[in-house]
Amino acid sequence: MKNISPITKEYLENGYSKTCPIIDMHTHFGPFYRHHMPAANINKMIEILKKCGVKRIVSVPHQSFSDAVYGNSIMQEVIDSYPEYFLGYWCINPNYQDIIKRDLSNFDKFRGFVGFKFIPDYHTYPLTGLKYKPVLEFANEHKLLILVHTWGGSSFNSPQMVLEIAKEYPDVRFIMGHSGYGDWELSVSIARDLPNVYLELTAVYVAHDFSMLPGGSGTPVQLLSCLSVNGIIEYMVGIASSKKIVFGTDLPWYSPHFAAGAILFARIGDEQKHDILHRNAEELLENFLKEDK
Amino acid sequence: MKLKIRFIDCNCSFGVPGIPFFRIAKNAAELVEELDFCGIDKCLVHHASMRFDSPIIGNNRVIEEIKEYRSRLLPTWAILPSQTGEQPEAKIFIKKMIKNDIKILWSFPNEHRYNLDENTFGDLLQLLTKRHIPLFVKDNLLSIGKLLASFPKLIVIAVNQGPHNVDRYLFPLIEKYPNLYIETSSYIGADAIENFCAKYGPNKLLFGTGFPNNCSGGSILQLIQANISHSYKEAIAHGNIERLLKEVKL
């Protein structure tokens, strides 16, 4: 093998790296109605985190997708039970404004939540719609993170929509879940041009052909540019720089080793791998990782 | 560095596709460079033009363009219906395969707009079954289930199954059809390989990267670090496809 990266060698030999751990900025847990996920329970997930050298994950339970009140309460329980592994995003369902109002007024009481998760494709409500406005204003005022599910060509969460709101709320740090999959040129240019927007790699390292999924996908659109992604990490690093990319897996959807392998075999330097696998996340989560230091 | 496991990649290609891409292997030499970078010993290769141009063109190009690399690159062909005259009838097609030492076929029913069924390919599929010739199929498991209902002994390798988990479709088919295999390039769920092996053992999984559509390194690290025995990893990485290739009766 001609890949001579010392970090890659460590992962191949041990499954993890002592010097280059992983922080996963995009995970879930719990069963999900659309798919069987053999690693969806907490104990199995923690076993996988240990094996892969993942030192912290930021999560949203699948249950939040439908019933955010129930799901967010589970997230709080898991953070309280496993604070050494779990941080959380408070999931926002824009279709329930009364709940949002109540949750924002109580947000300072929640423990271990780094910000919010928006999944507009799943809630079929546009990211730029008025119902997200109170949350965006709150996050801007408190300088919080927002992980947004994004997908190229979507009517609900396209990269273009991220561009619009990221300019309007400069103190929110937006993490573009799936990096606006397929609409690569625009997504990467947004991350390059706006200091408060980051690319997140969940699903980016594998081609998406929705014709292979008999029941379709939760994301409604597939661009032809979804069919070939090898080299995308090098492209992102080249345009937006490794400082604007964070690691994610959708765990338990995707194997952390598969995701890490795509980065470890990308034609980029080890310093850039450090940025993507943990350093950028450490900066974004600085206030929440203080105890680790 | 030498990897602990010898890899044969069952799903990779070279050549220039029409779709957008970032980094591909434009020719066989670049594909071999990719294999060397990743530590992959050999691969079953198809030409991008077999999928995105036409098998009429691509089946010839793959033979011509890998001549220098036959020890590393094993050529495959793609099928089309014979009724349109684009490909010869089954017996003649098999003779051409023998002449060119082709032991693996691909089917791209969606891209090439045909039904992979008895009506369209009955004669060919009977011959493939009789001669133990594996057919790599890029289609979803609903279609593959229908195919296997008509040809239950056909050796079918379902490729690119994912990346979303498809076990609810897959496991009933695996339990019913002994010659159904899964290529792993998109079977990337957390614990998916481990869970599959715990239920069915390793013999139905074939290692693939999906290069250049996928990043090769993902499949490599996933299998090397899978929580299964070394012998299971060896079976998936190369043993199963070597067995299938040996059993082909050209």
Coordinates of C-alpha atoms in Angstrom, one line a residue:
Chain A
M1 CA 0.0 0.0 0.0
K2 CA 1.4 3.4 -1.0
N3 CA -0.7 5.5 1.3
I4 CA 2.0 6.4 3.8
S5 CA 0.0 8.6 6.1
P6 CA 1.0 7.7 9.8
I7 CA -2.6 8.4 10.9
T8 CA -4.0 6.0 8.3
K9 CA -1.6 3.4 9.4
E10 CA -2.7 3.8 13.0
Y11 CA -6.4 3.3 12.0
L12 CA -5.6 0.3 9.8
E13 CA -3.6 -1.4 12.6
N14 CA -5.6 -0.4 15.7
G15 CA -8.9 0.9 14.5
Y16 CA -8.3 4.2 16.2
S17 CA -5.6 6.8 16.6
K18 CA -4.2 8.1 19.9
T19 CA -3.1 11.4 18.4
C20 CA -6.0 11.9 16.0
P21 CA -9.3 11.0 17.6
I22 CA -12.7 11.5 16.1
I23 CA -15.5 13.9 17.1
D24 CA -18.7 13.1 15.2
M25 CA -20.8 16.2 14.7
H26 CA -23.8 14.4 13.2
T27 CA -25.3 11.3 14.9
H28 CA -28.6 9.8 15.9
F29 CA -29.7 6.8 18.0
G30 CA -32.8 4.7 18.6
P31 CA -34.8 2.7 16.1
F32 CA -36.0 4.4 12.9
Y33 CA -39.2 3.5 11.0
R34 CA -37.7 3.4 7.5
H35 CA -34.7 1.2 8.1
H36 CA -33.3 -1.6 10.2
M37 CA -30.2 -0.3 12.1
P38 CA -28.3 -3.0 13.9
A39 CA -26.3 -0.5 16.0
A40 CA -29.2 1.8 17.0
N41 CA -29.1 1.1 20.7
I42 CA -27.0 3.1 23.1
N43 CA -24.8 0.3 24.4
K44 CA -24.0 -0.9 20.9
M45 CA -23.2 2.7 19.8
I46 CA -20.8 3.2 22.8
E47 CA -19.1 -0.1 21.9
I48 CA -18.6 1.2 18.3
L49 CA -17.4 4.6 19.6
K50 CA -14.7 3.0 21.7
K51 CA -13.5 0.7 18.9
C52 CA -13.2 3.6 16.4
G53 CA -11.6 6.1 18.8
V54 CA -14.6 8.5 18.7
K55 CA -14.2 10.7 21.8
R56 CA -17.5 12.6 21.6
I57 CA -20.6 12.7 19.4
V58 CA -23.4 15.3 19.0
S59 CA -26.7 13.6 18.6
V60 CA -30.4 13.7 17.9
P61 CA -32.6 10.6 18.6
H62 CA -34.6 9.4 15.7
Q63 CA -37.7 9.8 17.9
S64 CA -37.3 13.6 17.7
F65 CA -38.0 13.5 13.9
S66 CA -41.7 12.8 14.6
D67 CA -42.3 13.8 18.3
A68 CA -39.7 16.4 19.2
V69 CA -40.9 16.7 22.8
Y70 CA -40.5 12.9 23.4
G71 CA -37.2 12.8 21.4
N72 CA -35.6 15.8 23.1
S73 CA -36.5 14.4 26.5
I74 CA -34.7 11.1 25.6
M75 CA -31.7 13.1 24.4
Q76 CA -31.5 14.8 27.8
E77 CA -31.6 11.5 29.6
V78 CA -28.8 10.1 27.4
I79 CA -26.6 13.2 27.9
D80 CA -27.1 13.0 31.6
S81 CA -26.3 9.2 31.6
Y82 CA -23.3 9.3 29.3
P83 CA -21.9 12.8 29.4
E84 CA -18.4 11.4 28.5
Y85 CA -19.8 10.5 25.0
F86 CA -22.9 12.4 24.2
L87 CA -23.8 16.0 23.5
G88 CA -27.0 16.9 21.8
Y89 CA -28.8 19.2 19.4
W90 CA -32.3 20.3 20.5
C91 CA -34.5 19.1 17.6
I92 CA -36.9 21.8 16.2
N93 CA -40.1 20.8 14.5
P94 CA -41.4 24.0 12.9
N95 CA -44.9 22.6 12.7
Y96 CA -45.3 23.0 16.4
Q97 CA -44.8 26.7 17.3
D98 CA -46.2 26.5 20.8
I99 CA -43.6 23.9 21.7
I100 CA -40.8 25.9 20.2
K101 CA -41.8 29.0 22.2
R102 CA -41.8 27.0 25.5
D103 CA -38.5 25.3 24.7
L104 CA -36.7 28.5 23.9
S105 CA -37.8 30.0 27.2
N106 CA -36.4 27.0 29.0
F107 CA -33.3 26.4 27.0
D108 CA -30.9 27.6 29.7
K109 CA -32.1 24.8 31.9
F110 CA -31.2 22.0 29.4
R111 CA -27.8 20.3 29.9
G112 CA -25.4 19.4 27.1
F113 CA -27.2 20.9 24.2
V114 CA -24.9 22.7 21.8
G115 CA -27.7 24.2 19.7
F116 CA -30.4 23.0 17.4
K117 CA -31.1 20.5 14.7
F118 CA -33.3 21.4 11.7
I119 CA -34.5 18.7 9.3
P120 CA -36.7 20.7 6.9
D121 CA -36.9 17.9 4.3
Y122 CA -38.4 15.6 6.9
H123 CA -40.7 18.3 8.4
T124 CA -41.6 19.5 4.9
Y125 CA -41.1 23.2 5.9
P126 CA -38.6 25.5 4.2
L127 CA -35.5 26.6 6.1
T128 CA -36.2 30.2 5.1
G129 CA -39.8 30.1 6.3
L130 CA -41.0 32.3 9.1
K131 CA -41.6 29.4 11.5
Y132 CA -37.8 28.9 12.0
K133 CA -37.3 32.7 12.7
P134 CA -37.7 32.6 16.5
V135 CA -35.1 29.8 16.8
L136 CA -32.7 31.5 14.4
E137 CA -32.9 34.8 16.4
F138 CA -32.4 32.9 19.7
A139 CA -29.4 31.0 18.3
N140 CA -27.9 34.2 16.9
E141 CA -28.3 36.0 20.3
H142 CA -26.7 33.1 22.2
K143 CA -24.1 32.2 19.5
L144 CA -25.3 28.6 19.2
L145 CA -24.7 25.9 16.6
I146 CA -27.4 24.8 14.2
L147 CA -27.0 21.5 12.3
V148 CA -29.2 21.7 9.2
H149 CA -30.0 18.8 7.0
T150 CA -29.1 20.0 3.5
W151 CA -29.5 18.5 0.1
G152 CA -28.9 19.9 -3.4
G153 CA -32.1 20.6 -5.3
S154 CA -34.4 20.4 -2.2
S155 CA -37.3 22.7 -1.9
F156 CA -36.9 22.8 1.8
N157 CA -33.2 22.9 2.6
S158 CA -31.0 23.7 -0.4
P159 CA -27.6 25.2 0.0
Q160 CA -29.0 28.4 -1.5
M161 CA -31.4 28.6 1.5
V162 CA -28.4 28.2 3.9
L163 CA -26.7 31.1 2.1
E164 CA -29.7 33.3 2.7
I165 CA -30.1 32.6 6.5
A166 CA -26.4 32.4 7.2
K167 CA -25.9 36.0 6.0
E168 CA -28.9 37.1 8.1
Y169 CA -27.7 35.4 11.3
P170 CA -23.9 35.8 11.4
D171 CA -23.5 34.7 15.0
V172 CA -25.0 31.3 14.4
R173 CA -22.5 28.7 13.3
F174 CA -24.3 26.7 10.7
I175 CA -23.2 23.1 10.0
M176 CA -24.5 22.0 6.6
G177 CA -25.4 18.4 7.2
H178 CA -24.5 16.3 4.1
S179 CA -22.8 19.4 2.7
G180 CA -25.8 20.2 0.5
Y181 CA -25.3 16.8 -1.2
G182 CA -25.0 17.0 -4.9
D183 CA -25.0 20.8 -5.2
W184 CA -21.3 20.7 -4.4
E185 CA -20.0 23.8 -6.1
L186 CA -22.5 26.1 -4.4
S187 CA -22.2 24.4 -1.0
V188 CA -18.4 24.6 -0.9
S189 CA -18.3 28.2 -2.1
I190 CA -20.7 29.1 0.8
A191 CA -18.4 27.5 3.3
R192 CA -15.5 29.3 1.8
D193 CA -17.1 32.7 1.7
L194 CA -19.1 32.7 5.0
P195 CA -17.1 32.4 8.2
N196 CA -20.1 31.0 10.0
V197 CA -20.8 28.0 7.7
Y198 CA -19.2 24.6 7.9
L199 CA -19.4 21.5 5.6
E200 CA -20.4 18.3 7.4
L201 CA -19.5 15.0 5.8
T202 CA -22.3 12.5 6.6
A203 CA -23.0 10.4 3.6
V204 CA -20.7 12.5 1.4
Y205 CA -18.2 9.7 1.0
V206 CA -20.6 7.4 -0.8
A207 CA -22.6 7.7 -4.0
H208 CA -26.4 8.1 -3.6
D209 CA -28.5 6.5 -6.3
F210 CA -32.1 6.6 -5.0
S211 CA -33.2 4.1 -7.7
M212 CA -31.5 1.5 -5.5
L213 CA -33.9 2.2 -2.6
P214 CA -37.2 0.6 -3.4
G215 CA -39.0 2.9 -0.9
G216 CA -37.2 6.0 -2.0
S217 CA -35.3 8.3 0.4
G218 CA -36.3 10.8 3.1
T219 CA -34.7 13.4 0.8
P220 CA -36.9 13.9 -2.2
V221 CA -34.4 14.9 -5.0
Q222 CA -31.4 13.2 -6.5
L223 CA -29.1 15.2 -8.8
L224 CA -26.8 13.4 -11.3
S225 CA -23.9 14.8 -9.3
C226 CA -25.0 12.4 -6.5
L227 CA -23.7 9.4 -8.5
S228 CA -19.9 9.9 -8.1
V229 CA -18.2 11.4 -5.0
N230 CA -14.7 10.0 -5.0
G231 CA -12.4 13.1 -4.7
I232 CA -15.1 15.3 -3.1
I233 CA -13.0 15.6 0.2
E234 CA -10.0 16.8 -1.8
Y235 CA -12.2 19.3 -3.7
M236 CA -13.7 20.7 -0.4
V237 CA -10.3 21.1 1.1
G238 CA -9.0 22.8 -2.0
I239 CA -11.8 25.3 -2.2
A240 CA -13.1 25.9 1.3
S241 CA -10.0 24.6 3.3
S242 CA -9.8 21.8 5.8
K243 CA -10.7 24.4 8.5
K244 CA -14.3 24.5 7.3
I245 CA -15.1 20.7 7.2
V246 CA -16.3 18.6 10.1
F247 CA -16.7 14.8 10.4
G248 CA -20.1 13.2 10.6
T249 CA -21.6 9.7 10.1
D250 CA -25.3 9.8 10.9
L251 CA -24.3 6.9 13.3
P252 CA -26.0 4.4 13.5
W253 CA -26.8 4.9 9.8
Y254 CA -23.2 4.6 8.6
S255 CA -20.1 3.0 9.9
P256 CA -17.6 5.4 11.5
H257 CA -14.7 3.3 10.1
F258 CA -16.2 3.6 6.6
A259 CA -16.4 7.3 7.0
A260 CA -13.0 7.7 8.5
G261 CA -11.5 5.5 5.8
A262 CA -12.8 7.8 3.1
I263 CA -10.9 10.7 4.8
L264 CA -7.8 8.7 5.6
F265 CA -7.4 7.6 2.0
A266 CA -8.2 11.0 0.5
R267 CA -5.2 12.6 -1.2
I268 CA -4.8 15.2 1.6
G269 CA -2.2 15.8 4.3
D270 CA -2.3 14.5 7.8
E271 CA -2.7 18.0 9.2
Q272 CA -5.9 18.4 7.2
K273 CA -7.1 15.0 8.4
H274 CA -6.6 16.3 12.0
D275 CA -8.7 19.4 11.1
I276 CA -11.6 17.3 9.7
L277 CA -11.6 14.4 12.2
H278 CA -11.4 16.4 15.4
R279 CA -9.8 19.8 15.5
N280 CA -12.5 21.9 13.9
A281 CA -15.1 20.2 16.1
E282 CA -13.0 20.8 19.2
E283 CA -13.1 24.5 18.4
L284 CA -16.9 24.5 17.7
L285 CA -17.6 22.6 20.9
E286 CA -15.0 24.4 23.0
N287 CA -17.3 25.4 25.8
F288 CA -18.6 21.8 26.1
L289 CA -15.3 20.1 26.1
K290 CA -13.6 22.1 28.7
E291 CA -13.9 19.4 31.3
D292 CA -12.0 17.0 28.9
K293 CA -9.0 19.2 29.1
Chain B
M1 CA 2.9 -0.9 4.4
K2 CA 1.4 -4.4 3.7
L3 CA -2.3 -4.8 4.7
K4 CA -3.2 -7.8 6.8
I5 CA -5.7 -8.9 4.2
R6 CA -5.5 -9.5 0.5
F7 CA -8.2 -7.6 -1.3
I8 CA -9.9 -8.3 -4.6
D9 CA -12.2 -5.4 -5.5
C10 CA -15.4 -6.7 -7.1
N11 CA -16.8 -3.3 -8.1
C12 CA -14.6 -0.7 -9.7
S13 CA -14.2 0.9 -13.1
F14 CA -12.1 3.2 -15.2
G15 CA -12.8 5.4 -18.1
V16 CA -14.5 8.8 -18.6
P17 CA -18.2 8.9 -17.6
G18 CA -20.6 11.6 -18.7
I19 CA -21.8 12.4 -15.2
P20 CA -20.0 15.0 -13.0
F21 CA -17.0 13.6 -11.1
F22 CA -14.1 14.8 -9.0
R23 CA -11.4 12.1 -9.3
I24 CA -11.7 9.1 -11.5
A25 CA -9.3 6.7 -13.2
K26 CA -9.4 7.9 -16.8
N27 CA -7.5 4.8 -17.9
A28 CA -6.2 1.5 -16.7
A29 CA -2.9 2.8 -15.6
E30 CA -4.6 5.3 -13.3
L31 CA -6.8 2.5 -11.9
V32 CA -3.7 0.4 -11.1
E33 CA -2.2 3.5 -9.4
E34 CA -5.4 3.7 -7.2
L35 CA -5.2 0.0 -6.4
D36 CA -1.6 0.4 -5.3
F37 CA -2.3 3.5 -3.2
C38 CA -5.1 1.6 -1.4
G39 CA -3.3 -1.8 -1.1
I40 CA -5.8 -3.7 -3.3
D41 CA -4.3 -6.7 -5.1
K42 CA -6.7 -7.2 -8.0
C43 CA -10.1 -6.1 -9.2
L44 CA -13.0 -7.1 -11.4
V45 CA -13.2 -4.1 -13.7
H46 CA -15.7 -2.6 -16.0
H47 CA -15.2 0.3 -18.3
A48 CA -17.3 3.5 -17.7
S49 CA -18.4 3.3 -21.3
M50 CA -20.1 -0.1 -20.6
R51 CA -22.4 1.8 -18.3
F52 CA -22.6 5.4 -19.5
D53 CA -21.9 5.0 -23.3
S54 CA -23.0 1.5 -24.4
P55 CA -22.0 -2.1 -23.8
I56 CA -21.5 -2.4 -27.5
I57 CA -18.6 0.1 -27.2
G58 CA -17.5 -0.6 -23.6
N59 CA -17.3 -4.4 -23.8
N60 CA -14.6 -4.0 -26.5
R61 CA -12.9 -1.1 -24.9
V62 CA -12.4 -2.9 -21.6
I63 CA -10.6 -5.8 -23.3
E64 CA -8.4 -3.5 -25.4
E65 CA -7.5 -1.0 -22.7
I66 CA -6.5 -3.4 -19.9
K67 CA -4.2 -5.6 -22.0
E68 CA -1.0 -4.5 -20.2
Y69 CA -2.6 -5.1 -16.8
R70 CA -4.4 -8.5 -17.1
S71 CA -2.6 -9.9 -14.0
R72 CA -4.3 -7.2 -11.8
L73 CA -7.5 -6.3 -13.8
L74 CA -10.0 -9.0 -14.6
P75 CA -12.4 -7.8 -17.3
T76 CA -16.2 -8.0 -17.2
W77 CA -18.9 -7.4 -19.8
A78 CA -22.3 -5.8 -19.6
I79 CA -25.4 -7.4 -21.2
L80 CA -28.2 -6.0 -23.5
P81 CA -31.3 -7.7 -24.9
S82 CA -30.5 -9.7 -28.0
Q83 CA -33.9 -9.0 -29.5
T84 CA -32.9 -5.5 -30.6
G85 CA -29.8 -6.9 -32.4
E86 CA -27.5 -4.9 -30.2
Q87 CA -26.0 -8.0 -28.7
P88 CA -25.9 -11.5 -30.2
E89 CA -28.2 -14.3 -29.1
A90 CA -27.2 -16.1 -25.9
K91 CA -25.1 -19.0 -27.3
I92 CA -23.0 -16.7 -29.5
F93 CA -22.6 -14.2 -26.7
I94 CA -21.2 -17.0 -24.5
K95 CA -18.8 -18.1 -27.2
K96 CA -17.5 -14.5 -27.4
M97 CA -17.1 -14.6 -23.6
I98 CA -15.1 -17.8 -23.8
K99 CA -12.9 -16.3 -26.6
N100 CA -12.1 -13.2 -24.4
D101 CA -11.9 -15.1 -21.1
I102 CA -14.8 -13.1 -19.6
K103 CA -16.2 -14.9 -16.5
I104 CA -18.3 -12.1 -15.0
L105 CA -21.3 -10.1 -16.5
W106 CA -22.9 -6.9 -15.4
S107 CA -26.5 -5.8 -15.8
F108 CA -27.5 -2.1 -15.5
P109 CA -31.3 -2.4 -16.1
N110 CA -32.1 1.2 -15.1
E111 CA -29.4 3.0 -17.0
H112 CA -29.9 0.8 -20.1
R113 CA -33.7 0.8 -19.9
Y114 CA -34.6 -2.9 -20.1
N115 CA -36.3 -5.5 -18.0
L116 CA -33.9 -8.0 -16.5
D117 CA -36.5 -10.8 -16.8
E118 CA -37.3 -14.1 -18.4
N119 CA -39.1 -12.5 -21.3
T120 CA -36.1 -10.3 -22.2
F121 CA -33.1 -12.5 -21.2
G122 CA -34.6 -16.0 -20.7
D123 CA -32.1 -17.9 -22.9
L124 CA -29.1 -16.1 -21.6
L125 CA -30.1 -16.4 -17.9
Q126 CA -30.6 -20.2 -18.4
L127 CA -27.1 -20.5 -19.8
L128 CA -25.6 -18.3 -17.0
T129 CA -27.3 -20.6 -14.5
K130 CA -26.0 -23.7 -16.2
R131 CA -22.5 -22.4 -16.5
H132 CA -22.3 -20.8 -13.0
I133 CA -21.5 -17.4 -14.5
P134 CA -22.1 -14.7 -11.9
L135 CA -24.2 -11.8 -12.9
F136 CA -23.6 -8.5 -11.1
V137 CA -26.8 -6.5 -11.0
K138 CA -27.1 -2.9 -10.3
D139 CA -30.8 -2.7 -9.4
N140 CA -32.8 -2.5 -6.3
L141 CA -33.9 -5.6 -4.3
L142 CA -37.5 -5.5 -5.5
S143 CA -36.3 -6.1 -9.0
I144 CA -33.7 -8.6 -8.0
G145 CA -36.3 -10.5 -6.0
K146 CA -38.5 -10.8 -9.1
L147 CA -35.5 -12.0 -11.1
L148 CA -34.6 -14.7 -8.6
A149 CA -38.2 -15.9 -8.4
S150 CA -37.9 -16.8 -12.1
F151 CA -34.2 -18.0 -11.9
P152 CA -33.8 -19.2 -8.3
K153 CA -30.4 -20.8 -9.0
L154 CA -28.9 -17.9 -10.9
I155 CA -25.7 -16.5 -9.3
V156 CA -26.7 -12.9 -8.7
I157 CA -24.4 -10.3 -7.0
A158 CA -26.5 -7.4 -5.9
V159 CA -24.2 -4.3 -6.1
N160 CA -24.5 -0.9 -4.6
Q161 CA -27.1 -1.9 -2.1
G162 CA -27.4 1.2 0.1
P163 CA -26.1 3.4 1.5
H164 CA -29.4 3.3 3.5
N165 CA -29.8 0.0 5.2
V166 CA -31.7 -2.5 3.0
D167 CA -31.8 -5.5 5.4
R168 CA -35.6 -5.6 5.5
Y169 CA -35.6 -6.4 1.7
L170 CA -32.3 -8.3 1.8
F171 CA -32.6 -10.9 4.5
P172 CA -35.7 -12.7 3.3
L173 CA -34.0 -13.0 -0.2
I174 CA -30.8 -14.3 1.4
E175 CA -32.7 -16.9 3.3
K176 CA -34.6 -18.1 0.2
Y177 CA -32.0 -17.9 -2.6
P178 CA -28.7 -19.7 -2.0
N179 CA -26.9 -18.0 -4.9
L180 CA -27.6 -14.4 -4.0
Y181 CA -24.6 -12.3 -2.9
I182 CA -24.1 -8.8 -1.8
E183 CA -21.2 -6.6 -2.9
T184 CA -20.2 -4.4 0.0
S185 CA -19.3 -0.9 -1.4
S186 CA -22.7 0.6 -0.3
Y187 CA -23.5 -1.8 2.5
I188 CA -22.0 0.6 5.0
G189 CA -24.3 0.7 8.0
A190 CA -22.7 0.7 11.4
D191 CA -22.4 -2.9 12.4
A192 CA -24.1 -4.0 9.2
I193 CA -21.4 -6.5 8.1
E194 CA -21.1 -7.9 11.7
N195 CA -24.8 -8.3 11.9
F196 CA -25.0 -10.0 8.5
C197 CA -22.2 -12.4 9.4
A198 CA -23.7 -13.3 12.8
K199 CA -26.9 -14.4 11.0
Y200 CA -25.6 -15.9 7.7
G201 CA -21.8 -16.2 8.0
P202 CA -19.4 -14.5 5.6
N203 CA -19.9 -16.4 2.4
K204 CA -22.5 -14.2 0.8
L205 CA -20.5 -10.9 1.0
L206 CA -18.1 -9.8 -1.7
F207 CA -15.7 -6.9 -1.1
G208 CA -16.2 -3.9 -3.4
T209 CA -15.2 -0.3 -3.3
G210 CA -17.5 1.2 -5.9
F211 CA -14.5 3.2 -7.1
P212 CA -14.7 5.9 -8.6
N213 CA -18.2 6.6 -7.5
N214 CA -17.3 6.0 -3.9
C215 CA -14.1 6.7 -2.0
S216 CA -12.1 3.4 -1.9
G217 CA -10.7 3.8 1.6
G218 CA -14.1 3.6 3.3
S219 CA -14.7 -0.1 2.3
I220 CA -11.1 -1.0 3.2
L221 CA -11.1 0.3 6.7
Q222 CA -14.7 -0.9 7.4
L223 CA -13.7 -4.5 6.6
I224 CA -10.3 -4.5 8.1
Q225 CA -11.7 -3.2 11.4
A226 CA -15.0 -5.2 11.3
N227 CA -15.7 -7.1 14.5
I228 CA -15.6 -10.5 12.8
S229 CA -12.9 -13.2 12.7
H230 CA -9.9 -12.9 10.4
S231 CA -11.1 -15.9 8.4
Y232 CA -14.4 -14.2 7.8
K233 CA -12.6 -11.1 6.6
E234 CA -10.5 -13.2 4.2
A235 CA -13.6 -14.8 2.8
I236 CA -15.2 -11.4 2.1
A237 CA -12.1 -9.7 0.9
H238 CA -11.1 -12.3 -1.7
G239 CA -12.0 -15.9 -0.9
N240 CA -15.7 -15.8 -1.9
I241 CA -15.0 -14.2 -5.3
E242 CA -12.1 -16.5 -6.0
R243 CA -14.4 -19.5 -5.3
L244 CA -17.1 -18.1 -7.7
L245 CA -14.5 -17.5 -10.4
K246 CA -13.2 -21.1 -10.1
E247 CA -16.7 -22.5 -10.4
V248 CA -17.4 -20.8 -13.7
K249 CA -17.8 -23.3 -16.5
L250 CA -17.0 -21.5 -19.7

